[in-house]
């Protein structure tokens, strides 16, 4: 069956329509946060801040840039492992993220930074917008190679919207702590994406199986993504935590969890393999599960030792998931998960939510100090009487809310993406850049043609 | 015509001569800024700064490192898209930038940091040196693949000198604001490079046309450059702005402009293509135009909404430039612009200068606050009576000065580079690393033979 | 001779055993530093710090992240130059570093951060752990492609231990300054690795010589590593220096030294080559020698001009080392140094130690100021009467101690690695990922067969 994947009118139409909408909405609603506004000097005197260094910019900007790299280079290159889908992986991730952060600034702004009819944005809003888009990049991983850019832009519009609603319910209504997004970003994003790919199930996908593998260099490109995600994850989990000890602690816990995760990933990658050889797919993905799984608890007093345990378990869970669970999901549940986000984000995300709930429930004044406990969980105002154990209950509730939102939302959005004229590729053209990209005729047009039937391997 | 591209004596001679000159000049002139000097503690008490965190290092170092990455990895890898010029792109950019930053520290130092016969350098000088070299990397993009390393070192010497003079005229004499360098870096650098490549026009360049294309993986390497430029541009435009709200604001405006630019680039890349497929050249370059175009105005009260509009327009202008203007420039004006810097830096740079002039001219006390207006445009000392509208006029003048300096300077330097014995490659050897680099005979020496000796180069 | 390189039981066993050990030891010993602990608010009042920005996190975290990138992406990708060992280079470096940082937190903690039976860790500990692992990555460079992951994990265990002991002797007993680790990281790491590779000498290694070269794209991947090391080295040398001017100064000196180093590397790479062409191996490595060689002195008043001289000399020494010394070391001394760490780390490390000793010995109150001199060299407490010249003597002593520790330690560890059942590859399988990794059958399974036209796309 030949499908119409001609993008010439549809893609520009969607891009321009949405960008124009962004401009209008920004014009009506978005202004600078006082710390980014030229009136800051007056502001400063009122808050009597002694120095410009007190501007939130200096507390968060370095972490913001690390997060920014994770979203665009980290997720983008992690998905370049496919031998002929590198342009789509990096390019479409770039496109959906660039649109998503704008829409996220608005959606999150209406819920969290809305004052006198205006959304006031500062560096923290930029970080949260990147976070929101991170959940879309995660979902993208499940449908990688099987959708058109138009479908991705529609997906982004809806997922960002639902993300903001879910985040509002958790953070504002349930007063849940989730600075690194185990629930709001990973659990939500992954189950959302898995539901979408389930709805878009392709029974004859084996027609493009030959393109689902990697080649030597594409695996190295993917390692660029992996390493940047791994290295900057401490910034990810600490970026929006409270100033001072909370940010400091979140970075340390994440650093520990990730380190531990690498060793169990390597161990099980070799162990579950008859030949005992390491599998790049595991190294590229499961090593990151430790960062996902401390997303909620990193800013709490999880302790370095607790972090090592979490990382230890997640490296195992994630690797086992790739070996045993993924084939099962595809054959039995008809969930075709291109990048294995179920192993990297879904399961570790759930674990992260649970670890967070337990860590919160077991918090004590002895460990946090009276003041520390109050500031760590923001037990002030309406919540000044909330106890750690109650907080733990609400944290647990947050997991289920995120799951429900993801499944329901994913089902609806998946159905929307089935609308015929959105230009998705035929089964035999999946995982192939040629469909939407001008691909250089590689070595054909080069001085170094790449194959020679006659030539034997030469050893110098 | 066979040319003498033998570098053995010429290249070492130039490198050593110039490095020795740097050492002598640094010995005579360069010392540490008080904030980097061991006497800092005393200094601190005099300025009665309460804490070490007040050291400018902590305000600017993270942005400096981002800028540093943009110059060396960003520009370096962006130019690796050519199938057989990756070593030259990354390697020569590395060489000219490493020399350029030293010479820039001196040139800019004499104009801006000269006290009692010494140039006092701190982190801000390092950022400005990187900025200066950025304009050389931009010019390099126009002549990429067509010059020898000796020519590039000579080009750098002269361009850095002219950059510093131009910057001095704008910033010190005209009192123009240009923190992100729309005029001083992009407009100047691009038109300088375009003039040079015009002078070095090669009528028979089609002899190496087959090497001017990309291959699949070279396009992915180029995307590394693109993404780092795109992600860190907010740091670029805010790096040398005033402490506090100005840096904060500049980052936000740039973030918005860049996001918007991606969508219009994708829209027009598809729209201007019969097959409606996306063109990697556009994605790699036009998506960055939004950062160039807010280089002057980002630190002003451009507003997020204004930034989106600028990015929106520049994505279109830049992509249209690649499709229609570039062939015209080559065929009619004999400007052979390898990387299309006219589309990424020249036009958006001009737009950036104009947007800056307008934004300055329309600044009001209502929007900036009395204090804010004064500090934003530094209306103090000799300039305390300057009004926004007058400032706008001077900003506009800055555009023309930069243009004039670029065209005149480029013509002179281009003529100098025509000196015969500088070792430029023959037309048929352009865009080919073999000329100046020891290139591994790829798979010949490997287990996986890649090429066929009998096959002739195919010209597409 | 066929060797048993089957890792299925051995590798998981070592990984799990050691990670479990880490968890137990962290549980017993590791807690948060007060600045990362929830009690921080109280702490703050006691130290009466006016603001959260005074938390050490904000002084050091951006530098930490840069160092982190150097260890994992910098060293990892620098070693991907081998045509078929990219997985091993990036993957094994990832593995040993992930284990190493945990073990380093403990070892360095017992020596430097041990209070009332607990190791208190903060961001500075994370940086030092990364530093320690850096010396292992350096040693890995000498044996790259010739050892099994099990051997590497054993190597890491012992080298980290010895590193911590050596560091304790230098920093605590001799009161030596070595913020950028010319002695503790580079001299120690390099000579340790060279001794190990000497012990593991393989007389018949030429059997895999054909795999010791690079291919075009593997050289570009390696440049990613080179540039990140080069760009972030100023952060490396300033990361643990005193707050304020010392960090500021260290970054500037390193920036200057590295810039100068690039020009002499290029000059000599061309000069020492009959054809006068540039050699990628030199550009990838010798350009970094300038950073190594100011590792001790960067935070001192070396001056920008002094830094240029150091960089100038090291670019020459390192390049000459690659051309003349390396073949000699292999043929005469039987030292097979895969990455040429002798040229990049060993010699420049020694030079760095000497430069540091001289710079310290020649320090004066006039140059540093009374206060500055005391704080720069920490002439307080037991050391309040130490003079610069005496300090210079101790610095020199530090070089010899590091050398002795490296040679003795390397000999012992090398002997341990000879234990037969550790799974090292046979000579003909060295520098080949196939041994320990599942390697994609490259283009065979792709649409673009590289060396077998008859082969049909294979569906896995």
PDB file of N, CA and C in Angstrom, chain B residues 61 64-65 68-69 71-73 93-95 97-99 101-102 130, chain C residues 70 74 78 223-236 251 254-263 265 283-291:
ATOM      1  N   UNK B  61      31.547  33.297  34.092  1.00  0.00           N
ATOM      2  CA  UNK B  61      32.287  32.119  33.651  1.00  0.00           C
ATOM      3  C   UNK B  61      31.404  31.052  32.989  1.00  0.00           C
ATOM      4  N   UNK B  64      30.803  32.133  29.606  1.00  0.00           N
ATOM      5  CA  UNK B  64      32.046  32.078  28.831  1.00  0.00           C
ATOM      6  C   UNK B  64      32.253  30.674  28.277  1.00  0.00           C
ATOM      7  N   UNK B  65      32.074  29.672  29.121  1.00  0.00           N
ATOM      8  CA  UNK B  65      32.315  28.300  28.656  1.00  0.00           C
ATOM      9  C   UNK B  65      31.341  27.924  27.542  1.00  0.00           C
ATOM     10  N   UNK B  68      32.619  29.527  24.466  1.00  0.00           N
ATOM     11  CA  UNK B  68      33.827  28.802  24.059  1.00  0.00           C
ATOM     12  C   UNK B  68      33.446  27.557  23.245  1.00  0.00           C
ATOM     13  N   UNK B  69      32.436  26.844  23.701  1.00  0.00           N
ATOM     14  CA  UNK B  69      31.967  25.650  22.994  1.00  0.00           C
ATOM     15  C   UNK B  69      31.401  26.041  21.625  1.00  0.00           C
ATOM     16  N   UNK B  71      32.298  28.489  19.690  1.00  0.00           N
ATOM     17  CA  UNK B  71      33.366  28.850  18.747  1.00  0.00           C
ATOM     18  C   UNK B  71      34.097  27.607  18.241  1.00  0.00           C
ATOM     19  N   UNK B  72      34.435  26.700  19.138  1.00  0.00           N
ATOM     20  CA  UNK B  72      35.305  25.582  18.747  1.00  0.00           C
ATOM     21  C   UNK B  72      34.533  24.350  18.276  1.00  0.00           C
ATOM     22  N   UNK B  73      33.497  23.970  18.994  1.00  0.00           N
ATOM     23  CA  UNK B  73      32.685  22.829  18.566  1.00  0.00           C
ATOM     24  C   UNK B  73      31.559  23.302  17.645  1.00  0.00           C
ATOM     25  N   UNK B  93      39.614  25.573  11.871  1.00  0.00           N
ATOM     26  CA  UNK B  93      38.868  26.469  12.753  1.00  0.00           C
ATOM     27  C   UNK B  93      39.538  26.509  14.129  1.00  0.00           C
ATOM     28  N   UNK B  94      40.006  25.350  14.557  1.00  0.00           N
ATOM     29  CA  UNK B  94      40.723  25.218  15.831  1.00  0.00           C
ATOM     30  C   UNK B  94      41.994  26.081  15.790  1.00  0.00           C
ATOM     31  N   UNK B  95      42.743  25.964  14.706  1.00  0.00           N
ATOM     32  CA  UNK B  95      44.000  26.696  14.575  1.00  0.00           C
ATOM     33  C   UNK B  95      43.784  28.203  14.539  1.00  0.00           C
ATOM     34  N   UNK B  97      41.221  29.958  15.478  1.00  0.00           N
ATOM     35  CA  UNK B  97      40.614  30.481  16.697  1.00  0.00           C
ATOM     36  C   UNK B  97      41.645  30.544  17.826  1.00  0.00           C
ATOM     37  N   UNK B  98      42.511  29.522  17.899  1.00  0.00           N
ATOM     38  CA  UNK B  98      43.526  29.507  18.958  1.00  0.00           C
ATOM     39  C   UNK B  98      44.491  30.681  18.809  1.00  0.00           C
ATOM     40  N   UNK B  99      44.830  31.007  17.579  1.00  0.00           N
ATOM     41  CA  UNK B  99      45.687  32.187  17.383  1.00  0.00           C
ATOM     42  C   UNK B  99      44.871  33.464  17.593  1.00  0.00           C
ATOM     43  N   UNK B 101      42.258  34.250  19.402  1.00  0.00           N
ATOM     44  CA  UNK B 101      41.909  34.719  20.746  1.00  0.00           C
ATOM     45  C   UNK B 101      43.089  35.428  21.411  1.00  0.00           C
ATOM     46  N   UNK B 102      44.301  34.995  21.101  1.00  0.00           N
ATOM     47  CA  UNK B 102      45.462  35.657  21.703  1.00  0.00           C
ATOM     48  C   UNK B 102      45.621  37.058  21.143  1.00  0.00           C
ATOM     49  N   UNK B 130      36.779  35.539  22.409  1.00  0.00           N
ATOM     50  CA  UNK B 130      36.035  34.487  21.701  1.00  0.00           C
ATOM     51  C   UNK B 130      35.051  35.096  20.711  1.00  0.00           C
TER      52      UNK B 130
ATOM     53  N   UNK C  70      34.620  16.286  30.598  1.00  0.00           N
ATOM     54  CA  UNK C  70      35.973  15.928  30.163  1.00  0.00           C
ATOM     55  C   UNK C  70      36.255  14.449  30.409  1.00  0.00           C
ATOM     56  N   UNK C  74      35.146  13.646  26.976  1.00  0.00           N
ATOM     57  CA  UNK C  74      36.500  14.032  26.574  1.00  0.00           C
ATOM     58  C   UNK C  74      37.406  12.831  26.392  1.00  0.00           C
ATOM     59  N   UNK C  78      38.008  10.841  22.813  1.00  0.00           N
ATOM     60  CA  UNK C  78      39.389  11.003  22.345  1.00  0.00           C
ATOM     61  C   UNK C  78      39.949   9.645  21.906  1.00  0.00           C
ATOM     62  N   UNK C 223      37.958  13.955  17.505  1.00  0.00           N
ATOM     63  CA  UNK C 223      38.062  15.415  17.653  1.00  0.00           C
ATOM     64  C   UNK C 223      37.012  15.973  18.616  1.00  0.00           C
ATOM     65  N   UNK C 224      35.877  15.270  18.739  1.00  0.00           N
ATOM     66  CA  UNK C 224      34.886  15.697  19.729  1.00  0.00           C
ATOM     67  C   UNK C 224      35.527  15.626  21.113  1.00  0.00           C
ATOM     68  N   UNK C 225      36.220  14.520  21.378  1.00  0.00           N
ATOM     69  CA  UNK C 225      36.897  14.371  22.664  1.00  0.00           C
ATOM     70  C   UNK C 225      37.962  15.427  22.866  1.00  0.00           C
ATOM     71  N   UNK C 226      38.772  15.627  21.841  1.00  0.00           N
ATOM     72  CA  UNK C 226      39.854  16.611  21.925  1.00  0.00           C
ATOM     73  C   UNK C 226      39.323  17.993  22.265  1.00  0.00           C
ATOM     74  N   UNK C 227      38.308  18.434  21.511  1.00  0.00           N
ATOM     75  CA  UNK C 227      37.821  19.799  21.698  1.00  0.00           C
ATOM     76  C   UNK C 227      37.191  19.992  23.077  1.00  0.00           C
ATOM     77  N   UNK C 228      36.453  18.983  23.573  1.00  0.00           N
ATOM     78  CA  UNK C 228      35.868  19.151  24.901  1.00  0.00           C
ATOM     79  C   UNK C 228      36.930  19.186  25.980  1.00  0.00           C
ATOM     80  N   UNK C 229      37.982  18.412  25.798  1.00  0.00           N
ATOM     81  CA  UNK C 229      39.077  18.484  26.764  1.00  0.00           C
ATOM     82  C   UNK C 229      39.723  19.865  26.685  1.00  0.00           C
ATOM     83  N   UNK C 230      39.957  20.320  25.475  1.00  0.00           N
ATOM     84  CA  UNK C 230      40.638  21.596  25.281  1.00  0.00           C
ATOM     85  C   UNK C 230      39.807  22.767  25.828  1.00  0.00           C
ATOM     86  N   UNK C 231      38.516  22.785  25.492  1.00  0.00           N
ATOM     87  CA  UNK C 231      37.658  23.912  25.882  1.00  0.00           C
ATOM     88  C   UNK C 231      37.434  23.986  27.387  1.00  0.00           C
ATOM     89  N   UNK C 232      37.266  22.816  28.017  1.00  0.00           N
ATOM     90  CA  UNK C 232      36.920  22.797  29.435  1.00  0.00           C
ATOM     91  C   UNK C 232      38.127  22.720  30.360  1.00  0.00           C
ATOM     92  N   UNK C 233      39.325  22.641  29.806  1.00  0.00           N
ATOM     93  CA  UNK C 233      40.494  22.532  30.670  1.00  0.00           C
ATOM     94  C   UNK C 233      40.633  23.704  31.647  1.00  0.00           C
ATOM     95  N   UNK C 234      40.266  24.913  31.240  1.00  0.00           N
ATOM     96  CA  UNK C 234      40.301  26.000  32.229  1.00  0.00           C
ATOM     97  C   UNK C 234      39.430  25.704  33.451  1.00  0.00           C
ATOM     98  N   UNK C 235      38.321  25.011  33.256  1.00  0.00           N
ATOM     99  CA  UNK C 235      37.489  24.620  34.389  1.00  0.00           C
ATOM    100  C   UNK C 235      38.178  23.543  35.218  1.00  0.00           C
ATOM    101  N   UNK C 236      38.858  22.655  34.521  1.00  0.00           N
ATOM    102  CA  UNK C 236      39.561  21.560  35.191  1.00  0.00           C
ATOM    103  C   UNK C 236      40.609  22.119  36.158  1.00  0.00           C
ATOM    104  N   UNK C 251      41.765  29.868  35.513  1.00  0.00           N
ATOM    105  CA  UNK C 251      41.081  29.715  34.225  1.00  0.00           C
ATOM    106  C   UNK C 251      41.799  30.508  33.135  1.00  0.00           C
ATOM    107  N   UNK C 254      45.197  28.897  32.113  1.00  0.00           N
ATOM    108  CA  UNK C 254      45.017  27.676  31.325  1.00  0.00           C
ATOM    109  C   UNK C 254      44.563  27.994  29.911  1.00  0.00           C
ATOM    110  N   UNK C 255      43.661  28.944  29.818  1.00  0.00           N
ATOM    111  CA  UNK C 255      43.171  29.411  28.510  1.00  0.00           C
ATOM    112  C   UNK C 255      44.344  29.858  27.640  1.00  0.00           C
ATOM    113  N   UNK C 256      45.261  30.613  28.216  1.00  0.00           N
ATOM    114  CA  UNK C 256      46.410  31.120  27.457  1.00  0.00           C
ATOM    115  C   UNK C 256      47.354  29.993  27.048  1.00  0.00           C
ATOM    116  N   UNK C 257      47.660  29.120  27.999  1.00  0.00           N
ATOM    117  CA  UNK C 257      48.604  28.044  27.710  1.00  0.00           C
ATOM    118  C   UNK C 257      48.096  27.147  26.583  1.00  0.00           C
ATOM    119  N   UNK C 258      46.814  26.829  26.620  1.00  0.00           N
ATOM    120  CA  UNK C 258      46.229  25.949  25.609  1.00  0.00           C
ATOM    121  C   UNK C 258      46.246  26.591  24.225  1.00  0.00           C
ATOM    122  N   UNK C 259      45.960  27.881  24.189  1.00  0.00           N
ATOM    123  CA  UNK C 259      45.919  28.579  22.899  1.00  0.00           C
ATOM    124  C   UNK C 259      47.298  28.541  22.238  1.00  0.00           C
ATOM    125  N   UNK C 260      48.310  28.827  23.042  1.00  0.00           N
ATOM    126  CA  UNK C 260      49.681  28.844  22.533  1.00  0.00           C
ATOM    127  C   UNK C 260      50.102  27.456  22.047  1.00  0.00           C
ATOM    128  N   UNK C 261      49.694  26.444  22.782  1.00  0.00           N
ATOM    129  CA  UNK C 261      50.061  25.061  22.495  1.00  0.00           C
ATOM    130  C   UNK C 261      49.586  24.609  21.111  1.00  0.00           C
ATOM    131  N   UNK C 262      48.422  25.097  20.708  1.00  0.00           N
ATOM    132  CA  UNK C 262      47.869  24.683  19.419  1.00  0.00           C
ATOM    133  C   UNK C 262      48.786  25.104  18.267  1.00  0.00           C
ATOM    134  N   UNK C 263      49.339  26.301  18.357  1.00  0.00           N
ATOM    135  CA  UNK C 263      50.157  26.785  17.248  1.00  0.00           C
ATOM    136  C   UNK C 263      51.474  26.026  17.095  1.00  0.00           C
ATOM    137  N   UNK C 265      51.971  22.984  18.096  1.00  0.00           N
ATOM    138  CA  UNK C 265      51.625  21.617  17.673  1.00  0.00           C
ATOM    139  C   UNK C 265      51.462  21.568  16.162  1.00  0.00           C
ATOM    140  N   UNK C 283      47.201  16.676  16.289  1.00  0.00           N
ATOM    141  CA  UNK C 283      46.172  17.689  16.584  1.00  0.00           C
ATOM    142  C   UNK C 283      45.258  17.198  17.698  1.00  0.00           C
ATOM    143  N   UNK C 284      44.951  15.909  17.675  1.00  0.00           N
ATOM    144  CA  UNK C 284      44.039  15.355  18.686  1.00  0.00           C
ATOM    145  C   UNK C 284      44.663  15.330  20.078  1.00  0.00           C
ATOM    146  N   UNK C 285      45.975  15.257  20.157  1.00  0.00           N
ATOM    147  CA  UNK C 285      46.609  15.055  21.463  1.00  0.00           C
ATOM    148  C   UNK C 285      47.528  16.185  21.924  1.00  0.00           C
ATOM    149  N   UNK C 286      48.500  16.533  21.098  1.00  0.00           N
ATOM    150  CA  UNK C 286      49.516  17.488  21.544  1.00  0.00           C
ATOM    151  C   UNK C 286      48.929  18.862  21.862  1.00  0.00           C
ATOM    152  N   UNK C 287      47.809  19.199  21.226  1.00  0.00           N
ATOM    153  CA  UNK C 287      47.185  20.500  21.489  1.00  0.00           C
ATOM    154  C   UNK C 287      46.712  20.632  22.941  1.00  0.00           C
ATOM    155  N   UNK C 288      46.629  19.486  23.643  1.00  0.00           N
ATOM    156  CA  UNK C 288      46.143  19.496  25.022  1.00  0.00           C
ATOM    157  C   UNK C 288      47.270  19.570  26.040  1.00  0.00           C
ATOM    158  N   UNK C 289      48.488  19.386  25.585  1.00  0.00           N
ATOM    159  CA  UNK C 289      49.616  19.344  26.513  1.00  0.00           C
ATOM    160  C   UNK C 289      49.730  20.631  27.340  1.00  0.00           C
ATOM    161  N   UNK C 290      49.324  21.744  26.743  1.00  0.00           N
ATOM    162  CA  UNK C 290      49.395  23.013  27.452  1.00  0.00           C
ATOM    163  C   UNK C 290      48.535  23.051  28.702  1.00  0.00           C
ATOM    164  N   UNK C 291      47.431  22.325  28.665  1.00  0.00           N
ATOM    165  CA  UNK C 291      46.567  22.276  29.844  1.00  0.00           C
ATOM    166  C   UNK C 291      47.178  21.439  30.948  1.00  0.00           C
TER     167      UNK C 291
END
